Coordinates of C-alpha atoms in Angstrom, one line a residue:
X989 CA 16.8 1.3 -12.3
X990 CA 19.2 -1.8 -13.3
X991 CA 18.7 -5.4 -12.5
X992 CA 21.6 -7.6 -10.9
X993 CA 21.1 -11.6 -10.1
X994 CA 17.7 -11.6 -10.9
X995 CA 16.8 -8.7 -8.2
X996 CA 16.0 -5.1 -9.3
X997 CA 18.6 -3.0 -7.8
X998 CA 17.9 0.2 -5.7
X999 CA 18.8 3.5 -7.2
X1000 CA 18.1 5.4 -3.6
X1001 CA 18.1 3.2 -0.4
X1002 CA 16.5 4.3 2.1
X1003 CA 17.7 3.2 5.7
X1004 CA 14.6 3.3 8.0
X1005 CA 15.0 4.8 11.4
X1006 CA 10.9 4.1 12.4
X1007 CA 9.5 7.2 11.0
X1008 CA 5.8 7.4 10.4
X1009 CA 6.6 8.5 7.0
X1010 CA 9.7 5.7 5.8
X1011 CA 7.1 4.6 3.1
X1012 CA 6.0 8.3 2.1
X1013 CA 9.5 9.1 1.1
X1014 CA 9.9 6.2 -0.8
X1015 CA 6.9 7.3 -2.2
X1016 CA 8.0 10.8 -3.0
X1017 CA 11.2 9.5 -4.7
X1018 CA 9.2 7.2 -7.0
X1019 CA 7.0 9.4 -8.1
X1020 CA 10.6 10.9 -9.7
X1021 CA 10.8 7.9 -11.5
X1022 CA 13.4 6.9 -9.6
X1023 CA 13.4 3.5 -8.2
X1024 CA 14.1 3.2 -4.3
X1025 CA 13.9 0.5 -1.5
X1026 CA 13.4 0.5 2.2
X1027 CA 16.0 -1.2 4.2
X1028 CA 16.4 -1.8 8.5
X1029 CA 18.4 0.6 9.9
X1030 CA 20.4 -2.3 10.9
X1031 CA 22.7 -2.8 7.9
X1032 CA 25.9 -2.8 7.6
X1033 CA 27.9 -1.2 5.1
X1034 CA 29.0 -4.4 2.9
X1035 CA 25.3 -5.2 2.8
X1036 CA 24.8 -1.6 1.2
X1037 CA 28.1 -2.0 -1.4
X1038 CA 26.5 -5.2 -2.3
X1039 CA 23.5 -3.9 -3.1
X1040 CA 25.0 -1.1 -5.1
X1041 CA 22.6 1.9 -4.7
X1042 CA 23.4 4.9 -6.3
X1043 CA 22.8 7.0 -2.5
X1044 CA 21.6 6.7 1.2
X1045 CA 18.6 8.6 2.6
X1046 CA 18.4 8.2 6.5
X1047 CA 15.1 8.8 7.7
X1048 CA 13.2 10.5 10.3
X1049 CA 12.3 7.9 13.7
X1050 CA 11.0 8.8 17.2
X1051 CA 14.5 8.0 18.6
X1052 CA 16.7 10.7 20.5
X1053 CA 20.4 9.8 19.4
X1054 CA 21.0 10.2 23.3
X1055 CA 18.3 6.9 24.3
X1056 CA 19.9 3.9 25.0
X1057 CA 19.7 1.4 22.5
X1058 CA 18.8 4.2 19.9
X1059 CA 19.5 3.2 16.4
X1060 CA 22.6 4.2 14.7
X1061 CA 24.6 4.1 11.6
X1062 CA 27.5 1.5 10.6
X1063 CA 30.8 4.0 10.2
X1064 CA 32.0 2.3 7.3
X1065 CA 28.7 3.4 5.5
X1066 CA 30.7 6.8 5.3
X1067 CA 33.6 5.2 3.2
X1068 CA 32.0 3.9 0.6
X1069 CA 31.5 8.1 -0.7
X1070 CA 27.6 7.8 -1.4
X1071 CA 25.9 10.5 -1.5
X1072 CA 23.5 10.3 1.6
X1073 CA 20.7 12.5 2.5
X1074 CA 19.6 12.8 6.1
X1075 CA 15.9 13.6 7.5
X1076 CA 15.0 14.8 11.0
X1077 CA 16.4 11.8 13.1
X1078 CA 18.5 11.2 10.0
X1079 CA 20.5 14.8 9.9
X1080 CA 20.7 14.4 14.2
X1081 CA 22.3 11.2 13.4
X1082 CA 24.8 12.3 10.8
X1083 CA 25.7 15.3 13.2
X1084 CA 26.6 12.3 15.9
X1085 CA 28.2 10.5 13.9
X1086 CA 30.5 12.9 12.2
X1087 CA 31.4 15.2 15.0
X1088 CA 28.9 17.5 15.7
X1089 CA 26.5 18.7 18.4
X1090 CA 23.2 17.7 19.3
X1091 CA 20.9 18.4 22.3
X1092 CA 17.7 18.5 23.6
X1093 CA 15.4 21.4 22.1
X1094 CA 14.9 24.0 24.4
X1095 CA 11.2 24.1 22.1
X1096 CA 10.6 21.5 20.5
X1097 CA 8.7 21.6 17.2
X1098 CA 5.7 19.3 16.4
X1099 CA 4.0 20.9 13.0
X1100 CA 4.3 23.9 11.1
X1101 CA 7.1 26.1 11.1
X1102 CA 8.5 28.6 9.0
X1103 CA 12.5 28.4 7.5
X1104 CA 14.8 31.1 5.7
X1105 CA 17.1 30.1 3.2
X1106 CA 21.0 30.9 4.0
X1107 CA 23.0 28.7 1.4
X1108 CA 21.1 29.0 -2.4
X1109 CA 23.0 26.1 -3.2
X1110 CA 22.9 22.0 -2.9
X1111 CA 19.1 20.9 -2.3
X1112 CA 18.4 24.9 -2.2
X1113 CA 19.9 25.4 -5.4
X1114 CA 16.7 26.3 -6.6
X1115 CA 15.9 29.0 -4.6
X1116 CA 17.8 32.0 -3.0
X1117 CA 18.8 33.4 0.7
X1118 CA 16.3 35.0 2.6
X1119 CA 13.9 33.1 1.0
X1120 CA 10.8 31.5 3.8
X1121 CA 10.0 27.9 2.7
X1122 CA 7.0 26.4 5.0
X1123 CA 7.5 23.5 6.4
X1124 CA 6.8 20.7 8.6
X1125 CA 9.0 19.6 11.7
X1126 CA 8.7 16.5 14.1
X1127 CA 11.7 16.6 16.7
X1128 CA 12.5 16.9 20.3
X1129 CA 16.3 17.4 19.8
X1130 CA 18.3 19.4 17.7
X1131 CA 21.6 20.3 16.0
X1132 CA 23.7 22.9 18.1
X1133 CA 27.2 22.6 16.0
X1134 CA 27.7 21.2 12.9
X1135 CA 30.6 18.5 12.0
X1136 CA 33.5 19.4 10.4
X1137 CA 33.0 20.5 6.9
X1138 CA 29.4 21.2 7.0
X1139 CA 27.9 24.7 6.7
X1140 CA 24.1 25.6 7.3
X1141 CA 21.9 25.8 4.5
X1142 CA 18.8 27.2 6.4
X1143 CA 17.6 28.1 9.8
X1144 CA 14.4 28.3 11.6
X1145 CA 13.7 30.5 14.9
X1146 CA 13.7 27.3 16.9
X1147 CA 16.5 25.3 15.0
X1148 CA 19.3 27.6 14.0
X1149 CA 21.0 25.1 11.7
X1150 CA 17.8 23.8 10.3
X1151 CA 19.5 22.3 7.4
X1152 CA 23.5 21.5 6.6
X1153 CA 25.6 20.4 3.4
X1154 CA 28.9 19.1 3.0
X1155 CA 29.5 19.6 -0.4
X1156 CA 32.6 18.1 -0.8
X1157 CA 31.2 14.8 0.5
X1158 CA 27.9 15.2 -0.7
X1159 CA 26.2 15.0 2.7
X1160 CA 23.0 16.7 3.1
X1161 CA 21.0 16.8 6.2
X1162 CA 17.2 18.5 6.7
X1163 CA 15.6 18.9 10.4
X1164 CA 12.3 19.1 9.0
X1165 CA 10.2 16.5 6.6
X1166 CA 10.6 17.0 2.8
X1167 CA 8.1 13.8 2.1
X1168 CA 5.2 15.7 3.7
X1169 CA 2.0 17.5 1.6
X1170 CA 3.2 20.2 4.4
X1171 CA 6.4 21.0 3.4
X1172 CA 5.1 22.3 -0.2
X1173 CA 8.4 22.8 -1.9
X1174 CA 9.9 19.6 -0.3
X1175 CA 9.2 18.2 -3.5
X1176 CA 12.0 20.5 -5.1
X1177 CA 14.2 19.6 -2.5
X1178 CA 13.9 15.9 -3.0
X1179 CA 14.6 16.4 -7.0
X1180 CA 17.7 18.4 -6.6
X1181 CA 19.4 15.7 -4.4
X1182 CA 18.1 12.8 -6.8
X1183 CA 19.3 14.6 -10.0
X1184 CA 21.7 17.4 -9.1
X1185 CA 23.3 16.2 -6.3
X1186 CA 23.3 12.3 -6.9
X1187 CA 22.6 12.5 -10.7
X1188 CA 19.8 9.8 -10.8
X1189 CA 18.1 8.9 -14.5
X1190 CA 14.4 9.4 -14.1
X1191 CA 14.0 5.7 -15.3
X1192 CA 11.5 3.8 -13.3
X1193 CA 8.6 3.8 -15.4
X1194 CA 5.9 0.8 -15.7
X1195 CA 6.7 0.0 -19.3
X1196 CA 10.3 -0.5 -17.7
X1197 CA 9.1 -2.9 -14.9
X1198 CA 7.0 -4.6 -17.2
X1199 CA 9.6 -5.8 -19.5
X1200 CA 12.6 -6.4 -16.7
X1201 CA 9.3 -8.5 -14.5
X1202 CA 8.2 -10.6 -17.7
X1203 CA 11.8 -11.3 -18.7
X1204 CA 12.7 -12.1 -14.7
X1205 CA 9.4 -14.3 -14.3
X1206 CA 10.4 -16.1 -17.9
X1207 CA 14.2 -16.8 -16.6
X1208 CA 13.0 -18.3 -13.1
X1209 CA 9.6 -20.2 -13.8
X1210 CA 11.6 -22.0 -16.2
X1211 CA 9.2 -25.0 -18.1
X1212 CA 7.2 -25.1 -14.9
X1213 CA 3.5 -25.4 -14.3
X1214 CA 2.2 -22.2 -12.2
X1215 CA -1.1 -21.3 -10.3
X1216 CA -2.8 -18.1 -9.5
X1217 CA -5.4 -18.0 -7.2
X1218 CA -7.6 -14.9 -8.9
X1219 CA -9.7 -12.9 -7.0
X1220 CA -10.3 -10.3 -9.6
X1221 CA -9.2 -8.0 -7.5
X1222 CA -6.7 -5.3 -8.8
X1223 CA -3.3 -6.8 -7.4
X1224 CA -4.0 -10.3 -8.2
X1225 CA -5.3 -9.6 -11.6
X1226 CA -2.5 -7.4 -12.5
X1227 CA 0.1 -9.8 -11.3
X1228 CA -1.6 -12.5 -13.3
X1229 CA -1.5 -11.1 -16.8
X1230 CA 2.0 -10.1 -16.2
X1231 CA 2.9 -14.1 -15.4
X1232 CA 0.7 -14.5 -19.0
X1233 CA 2.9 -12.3 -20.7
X1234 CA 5.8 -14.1 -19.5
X1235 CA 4.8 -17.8 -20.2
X1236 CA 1.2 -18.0 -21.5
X1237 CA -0.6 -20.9 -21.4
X1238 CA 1.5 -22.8 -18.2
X1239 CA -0.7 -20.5 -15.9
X1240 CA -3.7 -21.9 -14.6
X1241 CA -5.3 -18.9 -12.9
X1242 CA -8.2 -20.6 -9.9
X1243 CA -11.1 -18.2 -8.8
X1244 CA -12.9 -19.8 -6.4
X1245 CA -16.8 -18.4 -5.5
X1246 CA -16.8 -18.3 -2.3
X1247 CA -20.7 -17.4 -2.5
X1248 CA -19.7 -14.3 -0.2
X1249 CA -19.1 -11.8 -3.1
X1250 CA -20.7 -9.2 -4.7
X1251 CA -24.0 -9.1 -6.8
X1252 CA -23.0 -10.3 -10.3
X1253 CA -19.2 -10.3 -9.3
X1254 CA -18.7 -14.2 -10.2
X1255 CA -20.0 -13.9 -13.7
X1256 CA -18.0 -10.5 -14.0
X1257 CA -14.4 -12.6 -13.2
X1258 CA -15.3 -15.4 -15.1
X1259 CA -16.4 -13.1 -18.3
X1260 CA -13.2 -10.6 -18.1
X1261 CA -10.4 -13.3 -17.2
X1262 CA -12.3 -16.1 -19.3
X1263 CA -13.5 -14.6 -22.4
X1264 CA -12.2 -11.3 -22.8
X1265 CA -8.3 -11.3 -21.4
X1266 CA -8.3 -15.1 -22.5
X1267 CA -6.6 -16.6 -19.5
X1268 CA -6.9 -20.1 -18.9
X1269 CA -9.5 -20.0 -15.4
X1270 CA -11.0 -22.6 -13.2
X1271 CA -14.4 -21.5 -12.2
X1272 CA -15.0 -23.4 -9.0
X1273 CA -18.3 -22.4 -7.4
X1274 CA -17.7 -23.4 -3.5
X1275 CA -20.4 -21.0 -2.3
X1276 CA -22.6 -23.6 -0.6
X1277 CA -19.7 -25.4 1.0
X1278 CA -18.4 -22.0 2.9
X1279 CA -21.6 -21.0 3.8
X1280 CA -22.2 -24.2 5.1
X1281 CA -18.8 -24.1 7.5
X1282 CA -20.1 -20.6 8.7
X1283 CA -23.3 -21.4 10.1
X1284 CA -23.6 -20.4 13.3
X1285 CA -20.6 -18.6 13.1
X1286 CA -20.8 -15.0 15.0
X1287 CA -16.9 -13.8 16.0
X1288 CA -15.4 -12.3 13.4
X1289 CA -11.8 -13.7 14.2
X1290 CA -13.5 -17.1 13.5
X1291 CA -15.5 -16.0 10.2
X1292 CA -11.9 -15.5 8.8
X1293 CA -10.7 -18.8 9.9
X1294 CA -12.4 -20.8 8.2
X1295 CA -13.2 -18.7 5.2
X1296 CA -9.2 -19.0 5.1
X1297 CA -9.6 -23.3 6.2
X1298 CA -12.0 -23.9 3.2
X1299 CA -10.3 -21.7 0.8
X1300 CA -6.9 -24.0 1.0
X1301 CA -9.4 -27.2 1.6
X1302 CA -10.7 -26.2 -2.4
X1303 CA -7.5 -24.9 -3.4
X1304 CA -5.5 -27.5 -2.8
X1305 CA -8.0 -29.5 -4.4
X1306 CA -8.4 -28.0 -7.7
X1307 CA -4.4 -27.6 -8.0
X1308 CA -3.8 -31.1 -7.8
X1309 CA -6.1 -31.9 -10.4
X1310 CA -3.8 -29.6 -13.1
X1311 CA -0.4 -31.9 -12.2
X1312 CA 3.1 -31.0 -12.0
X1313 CA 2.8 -27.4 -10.3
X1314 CA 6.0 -26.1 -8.9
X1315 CA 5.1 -22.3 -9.2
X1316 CA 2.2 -20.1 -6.8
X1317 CA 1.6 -16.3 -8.4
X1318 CA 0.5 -14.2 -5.6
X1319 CA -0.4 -10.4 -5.8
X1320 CA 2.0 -9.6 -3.1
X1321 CA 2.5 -5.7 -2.7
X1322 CA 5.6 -4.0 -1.4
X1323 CA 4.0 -1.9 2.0
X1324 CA 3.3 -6.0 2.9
X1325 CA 6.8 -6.9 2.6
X1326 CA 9.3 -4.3 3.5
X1327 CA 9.8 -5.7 6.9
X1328 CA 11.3 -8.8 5.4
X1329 CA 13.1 -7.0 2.5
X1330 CA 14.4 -4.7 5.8
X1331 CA 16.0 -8.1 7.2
X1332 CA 17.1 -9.9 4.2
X1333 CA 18.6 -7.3 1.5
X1334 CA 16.9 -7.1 -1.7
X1335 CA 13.7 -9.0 -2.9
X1336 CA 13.7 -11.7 -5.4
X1337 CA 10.9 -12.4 -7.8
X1338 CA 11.0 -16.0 -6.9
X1339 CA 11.4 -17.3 -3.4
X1340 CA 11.3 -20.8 -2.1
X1341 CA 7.9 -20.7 0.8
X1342 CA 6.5 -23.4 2.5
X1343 CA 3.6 -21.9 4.0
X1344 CA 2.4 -18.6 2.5
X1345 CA -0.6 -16.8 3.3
X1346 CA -1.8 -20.8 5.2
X1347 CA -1.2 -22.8 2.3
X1348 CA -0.6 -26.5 3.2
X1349 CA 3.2 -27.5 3.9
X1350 CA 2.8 -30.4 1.2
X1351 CA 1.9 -28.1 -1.7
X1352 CA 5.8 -27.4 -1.8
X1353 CA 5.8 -24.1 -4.3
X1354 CA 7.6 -21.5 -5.3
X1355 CA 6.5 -18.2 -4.8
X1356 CA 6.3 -16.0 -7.8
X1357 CA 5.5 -11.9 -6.7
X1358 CA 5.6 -10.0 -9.8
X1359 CA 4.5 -7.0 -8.0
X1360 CA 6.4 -7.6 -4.6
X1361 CA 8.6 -4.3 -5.3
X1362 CA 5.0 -1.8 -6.7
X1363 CA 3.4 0.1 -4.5
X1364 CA -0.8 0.0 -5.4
X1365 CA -0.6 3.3 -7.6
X1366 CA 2.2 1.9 -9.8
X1367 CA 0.4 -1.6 -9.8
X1368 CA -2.4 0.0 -11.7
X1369 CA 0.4 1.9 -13.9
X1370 CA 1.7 -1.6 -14.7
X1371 CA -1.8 -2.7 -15.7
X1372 CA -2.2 -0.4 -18.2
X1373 CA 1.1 -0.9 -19.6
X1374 CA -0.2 -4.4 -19.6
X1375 CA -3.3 -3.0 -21.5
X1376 CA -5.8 -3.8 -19.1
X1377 CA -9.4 -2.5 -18.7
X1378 CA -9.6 0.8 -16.8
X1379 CA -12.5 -0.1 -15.2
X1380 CA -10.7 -3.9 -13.9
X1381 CA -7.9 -1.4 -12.6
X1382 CA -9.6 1.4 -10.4
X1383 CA -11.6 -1.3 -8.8
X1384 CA -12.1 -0.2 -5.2
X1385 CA -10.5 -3.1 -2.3
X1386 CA -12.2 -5.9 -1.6
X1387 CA -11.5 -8.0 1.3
X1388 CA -10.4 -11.2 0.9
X1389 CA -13.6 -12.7 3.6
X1390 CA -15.9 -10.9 1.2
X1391 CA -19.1 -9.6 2.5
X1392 CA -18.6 -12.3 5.4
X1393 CA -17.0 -9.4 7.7
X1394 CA -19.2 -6.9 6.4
X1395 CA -22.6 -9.0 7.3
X1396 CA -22.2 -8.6 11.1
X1397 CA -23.1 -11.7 12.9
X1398 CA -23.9 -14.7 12.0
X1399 CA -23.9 -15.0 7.4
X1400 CA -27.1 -16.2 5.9
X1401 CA -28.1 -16.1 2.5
X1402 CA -31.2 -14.0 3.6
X1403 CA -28.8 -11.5 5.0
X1404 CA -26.5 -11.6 2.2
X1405 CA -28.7 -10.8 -0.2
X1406 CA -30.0 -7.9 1.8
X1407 CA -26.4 -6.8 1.7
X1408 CA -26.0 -7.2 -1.9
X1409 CA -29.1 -5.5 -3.2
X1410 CA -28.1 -2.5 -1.1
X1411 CA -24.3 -2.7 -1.8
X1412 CA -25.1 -2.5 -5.4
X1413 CA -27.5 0.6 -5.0
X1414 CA -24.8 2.4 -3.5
X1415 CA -22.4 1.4 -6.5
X1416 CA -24.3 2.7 -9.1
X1417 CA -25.2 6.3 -6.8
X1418 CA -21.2 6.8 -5.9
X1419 CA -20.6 6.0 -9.6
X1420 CA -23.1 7.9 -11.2
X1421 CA -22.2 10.9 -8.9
X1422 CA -18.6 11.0 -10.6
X1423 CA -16.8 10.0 -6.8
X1424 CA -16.3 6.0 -7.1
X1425 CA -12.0 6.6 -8.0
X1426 CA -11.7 10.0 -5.4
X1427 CA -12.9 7.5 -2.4
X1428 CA -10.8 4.7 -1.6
X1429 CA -13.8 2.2 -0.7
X1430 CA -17.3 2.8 -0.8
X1431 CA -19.3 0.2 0.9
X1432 CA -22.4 -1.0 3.0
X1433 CA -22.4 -3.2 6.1
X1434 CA -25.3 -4.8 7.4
X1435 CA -26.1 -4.4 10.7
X1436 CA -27.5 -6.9 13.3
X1437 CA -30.0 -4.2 14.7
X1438 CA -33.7 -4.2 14.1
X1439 CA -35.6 -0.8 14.4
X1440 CA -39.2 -0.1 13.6
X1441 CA -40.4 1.9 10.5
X1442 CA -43.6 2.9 8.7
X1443 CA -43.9 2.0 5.0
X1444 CA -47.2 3.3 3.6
X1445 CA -49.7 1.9 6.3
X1446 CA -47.6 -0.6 7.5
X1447 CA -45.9 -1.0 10.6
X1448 CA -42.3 -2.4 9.5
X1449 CA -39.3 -4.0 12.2
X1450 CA -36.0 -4.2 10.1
X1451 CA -32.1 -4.3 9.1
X1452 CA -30.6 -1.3 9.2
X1453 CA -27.5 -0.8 6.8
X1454 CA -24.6 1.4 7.0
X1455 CA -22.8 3.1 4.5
X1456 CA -19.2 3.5 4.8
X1457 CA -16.8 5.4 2.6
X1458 CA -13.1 6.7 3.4
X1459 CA -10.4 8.4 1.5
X1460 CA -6.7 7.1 1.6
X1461 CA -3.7 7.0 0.2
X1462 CA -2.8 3.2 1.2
X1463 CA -5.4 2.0 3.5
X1464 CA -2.7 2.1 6.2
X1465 CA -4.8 5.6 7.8
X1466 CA -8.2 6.8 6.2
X1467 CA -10.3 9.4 6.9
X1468 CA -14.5 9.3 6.3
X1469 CA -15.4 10.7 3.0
X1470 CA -17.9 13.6 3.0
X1471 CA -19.8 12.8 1.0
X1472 CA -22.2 15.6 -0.5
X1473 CA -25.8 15.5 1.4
X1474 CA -27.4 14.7 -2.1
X1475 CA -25.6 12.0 -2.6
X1476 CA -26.2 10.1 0.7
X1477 CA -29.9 11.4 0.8
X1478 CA -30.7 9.6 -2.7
X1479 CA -28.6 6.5 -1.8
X1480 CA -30.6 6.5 1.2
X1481 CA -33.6 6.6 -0.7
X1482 CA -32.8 4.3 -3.0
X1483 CA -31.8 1.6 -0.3
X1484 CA -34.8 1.9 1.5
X1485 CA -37.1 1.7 -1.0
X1486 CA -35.7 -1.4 -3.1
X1487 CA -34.1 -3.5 -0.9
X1488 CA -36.7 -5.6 1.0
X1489 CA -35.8 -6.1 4.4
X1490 CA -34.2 -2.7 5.5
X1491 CA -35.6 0.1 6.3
X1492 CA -33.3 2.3 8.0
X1493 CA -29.5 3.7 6.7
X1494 CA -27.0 4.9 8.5
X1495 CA -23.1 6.8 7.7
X1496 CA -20.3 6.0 9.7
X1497 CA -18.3 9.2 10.6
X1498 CA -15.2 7.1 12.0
X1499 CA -11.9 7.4 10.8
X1500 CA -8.9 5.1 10.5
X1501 CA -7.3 5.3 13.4
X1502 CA -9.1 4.7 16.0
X1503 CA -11.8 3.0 14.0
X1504 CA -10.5 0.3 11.0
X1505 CA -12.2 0.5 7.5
X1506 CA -13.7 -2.5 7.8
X1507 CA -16.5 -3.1 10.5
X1508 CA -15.0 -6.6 11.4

């Protein structure tokens, strides 16, 4: 990892060819401590010298090379001598490119298949021939002849040169996916191109990025006032103590109460940021003018609106009361923004904006994104670099309507505080249960269904509440949790029989896709 104009500078690029997994091999390779970025496949080859990566990994993509229109590679990638390392679509594509022979599978292979070993050297360095390596494969086509100089490294009974390597020019190609959980040893694989092969230094480590981010938000925000919009959420809160570190008391964090948060969550922010972190923080409780702009409000579309409308109307109030403000922190992650970095080279830490996330035009900041290059797991590796509360850090998501979107219907304060009372309930039951950092939200949602119940001699006709609770990696796919019996049975319980107004619960079984994680 090395800095250049302000920009961290990619160790590994990785040129994206559409696969499903671009952002899993990135992930793979960072979790080497080796610092990567995702590019279009677009680029040309003085775009890559400029950005001065230490190697090229291709990756995988739906394409056949033989579509029309399918993506390909710039030649001149091939004389700048990086070491480059090709996945599924990626080794087709090499093959193509440097005079080889690809054709349509006469069976294709969608899953798990099985390889043998044939070169114990290069990425298989580690193992020796004959050896069966499990693995996973998506492609329709495959490699018939290799190009000139290449020799195969494995095979498969469906894919006879199932891997290649040209030593001399330290090309590498794989038919099958590396990045995958499926491909066990792909790991091993990935680590002997990143340190035998290209000789990477495992030095992308959060202490690192803390002291290149401070020292790069320092340089750039200059003598300038700057403004955070907090949510307390784990991204913005991060990013926010880093912009501390880096010029103290010039940043004004604003954490607006929208009224649609959790039970106790207000006081929480204001008591963590306020008091214990000592940040300077603008309390501004707007809770009775969004509720106000909601009423009657039933599509969810709209909820978000002008949940978003208000949020700028009081932002934009509070920040012109602070002055000369050329600077917005925003908790801006990199899975958000590696479309852009795809088209525009490598991300800066300040960018010039005029409308970000809605903010008014006249507002006229600069964007600061501490956290624009982090993926969430080494956002909360920053934050304790940055000495931050574990508890502040494994906070599950929150979206940014609040319980707006999980209050179906039209919001009221009766129904939010149904909501809350049960939301908390759950809180404590997944915590106390040991499962509140193995799910990735835990939540309930308040349904706009009545149903009759009995409740000692009474005859009762109310809410019903669903729990929801899903595992993931990124939020990008989930899956439902399953949850053990006891545990849903005594939050069940528990709902039913101190929150006033519900009297039935539900679990929703749905996953991510077809369903989202959020009801609305």
């Amino acid at each position: 990892m090395h800095a250049r104009s302000g920009s961290l500078t990619p160790t590994i690029l990785i040129i994206d060819y559409g696969s499903q997994y671009t952002q899993l091999i990135a992930r793979r390779i960072r979790e080497q401590r080796v610092y990567c970025e995702i590019v279009d496949c677009g680029i040309k080859a003085d775009a890559v010298a400029a950005l001065q990566p230490q190697a090229l990994v291709l990756s995988g993509g739906p394409s056949s090379v033989f579509d029309e229109g399918a993506p390909g590679i710039d030649p001149k990638l091939f004389e700048l001598e990086l070491p480059i390392l090709g996945i599924c679509y990626g080794m087709q594509l090499l093959c193509h490119a440097l005079g080889g022979k690809v054709s349509a599978a006469t069976h294709r292979e969608y899953g798990p298949a099985q390889i043998t070993v044939l070169e114990a050297d290069g990425l298989f360095a580690s193992f020796v021939p004959d050896d069966m390596l499990a693995v996973w494969m998506s492609h329709g086509d495959r490699v018939d002849a290799l190009p000139p100089g290449f020799v195969a490294s494995a095979q498969s009974p469906s894919a006879p040169l199932a891997a290649m390597a040209d030593k001399t020019r330290r090309i590498y190609g794989l038919q099958f996916h590396p990045e995958v959980a499926h491909t066990p040893q792909g790991t091993e694989l990935l680590r002997a191109f990143l340190f035998e092969i290209v000789g990477c230094a495992p030095d992308w480590t959060p202490s690192s990025f803390v002291e290149w981010s401070v020292q790069a938000v320092a340089r750039d925000a200059g003598a300038g006032q700057v403004i955070c919009g907090l949510s307390g959420g784990v991204d913005s809160s991060v990013a926010a103590v880093l912009v501390e570190r880096a010029i103290g008391d010039r940043l004004t964090c604003i954490f607006v109460d929208n009224g649609l948060l959790r039970k106790h969550e207000a006081a929480g922010v204001v008591q963590m940021f306020r008091d214990q972190m000592q940040l300077k923080l603008i309390h501004v409780d707007a809770a009775e003018r969004f509720l106000t702009a909601l009423a009657g409000v039933e599509d969810p579309e709209e909820k978000r609106k002008v949940i978003g409308r208000v949020f700028i109307e009081v932002f934009d109030e509070e920040a012109a009361k602070i002055g000369d403000v050329g600077y917005l922190v925003q908790g801006t992650l990199y899975p958000d923004v590696i479309e852009s970095i795809s088209s525009k080279g490598p991300s800066a830490v300040i960018k010039s904006h005029h409308n970000v996330g809605g903010l008014p035009e006249h507002m006229k900041l600069k964007l600061i994104e501490p956290l624009r290059e982090l993926f969430k797991d080494e956002v909360r590796e920053a934050g304790v670099t940055l000495g931050m509360p574990h508890d502040m850090l494994w906070r599950q998501p929150f979206p940014g309507p609040g319980l707006a979107i999980r209050c179906l219907g039209e919001v009221s304060e009766e129904k939010l505080r149904i909501l809350r009372d049960a939301d908390e309930i759950l809180d404590d039951v997944i915590r106390s249960a040991g499962l509140y950092e193995s799910v990735w939200q835990s939540f309930c949602v308040l349904l706009p269904v009545r149903s009759v119940g009995v409740m000692g001699d009474g005859r009762t006709y109310e809410y019903t509440i669903c729990v929801r609770a899903v595992e993931s990696r990124d939020g990008m796919t989930a899956d439902w949790a399953r949850l053990p019996y006891e545990v849903l049975a005594r939050a069940s319980s528990r709902i039913i029989n101190e929150v006033r107004g519900c009297n039935r619960v539900v679990y929703d079984i749905s996953s991510k896709p077809p369903a989202t994680i959020e009801w609305e």
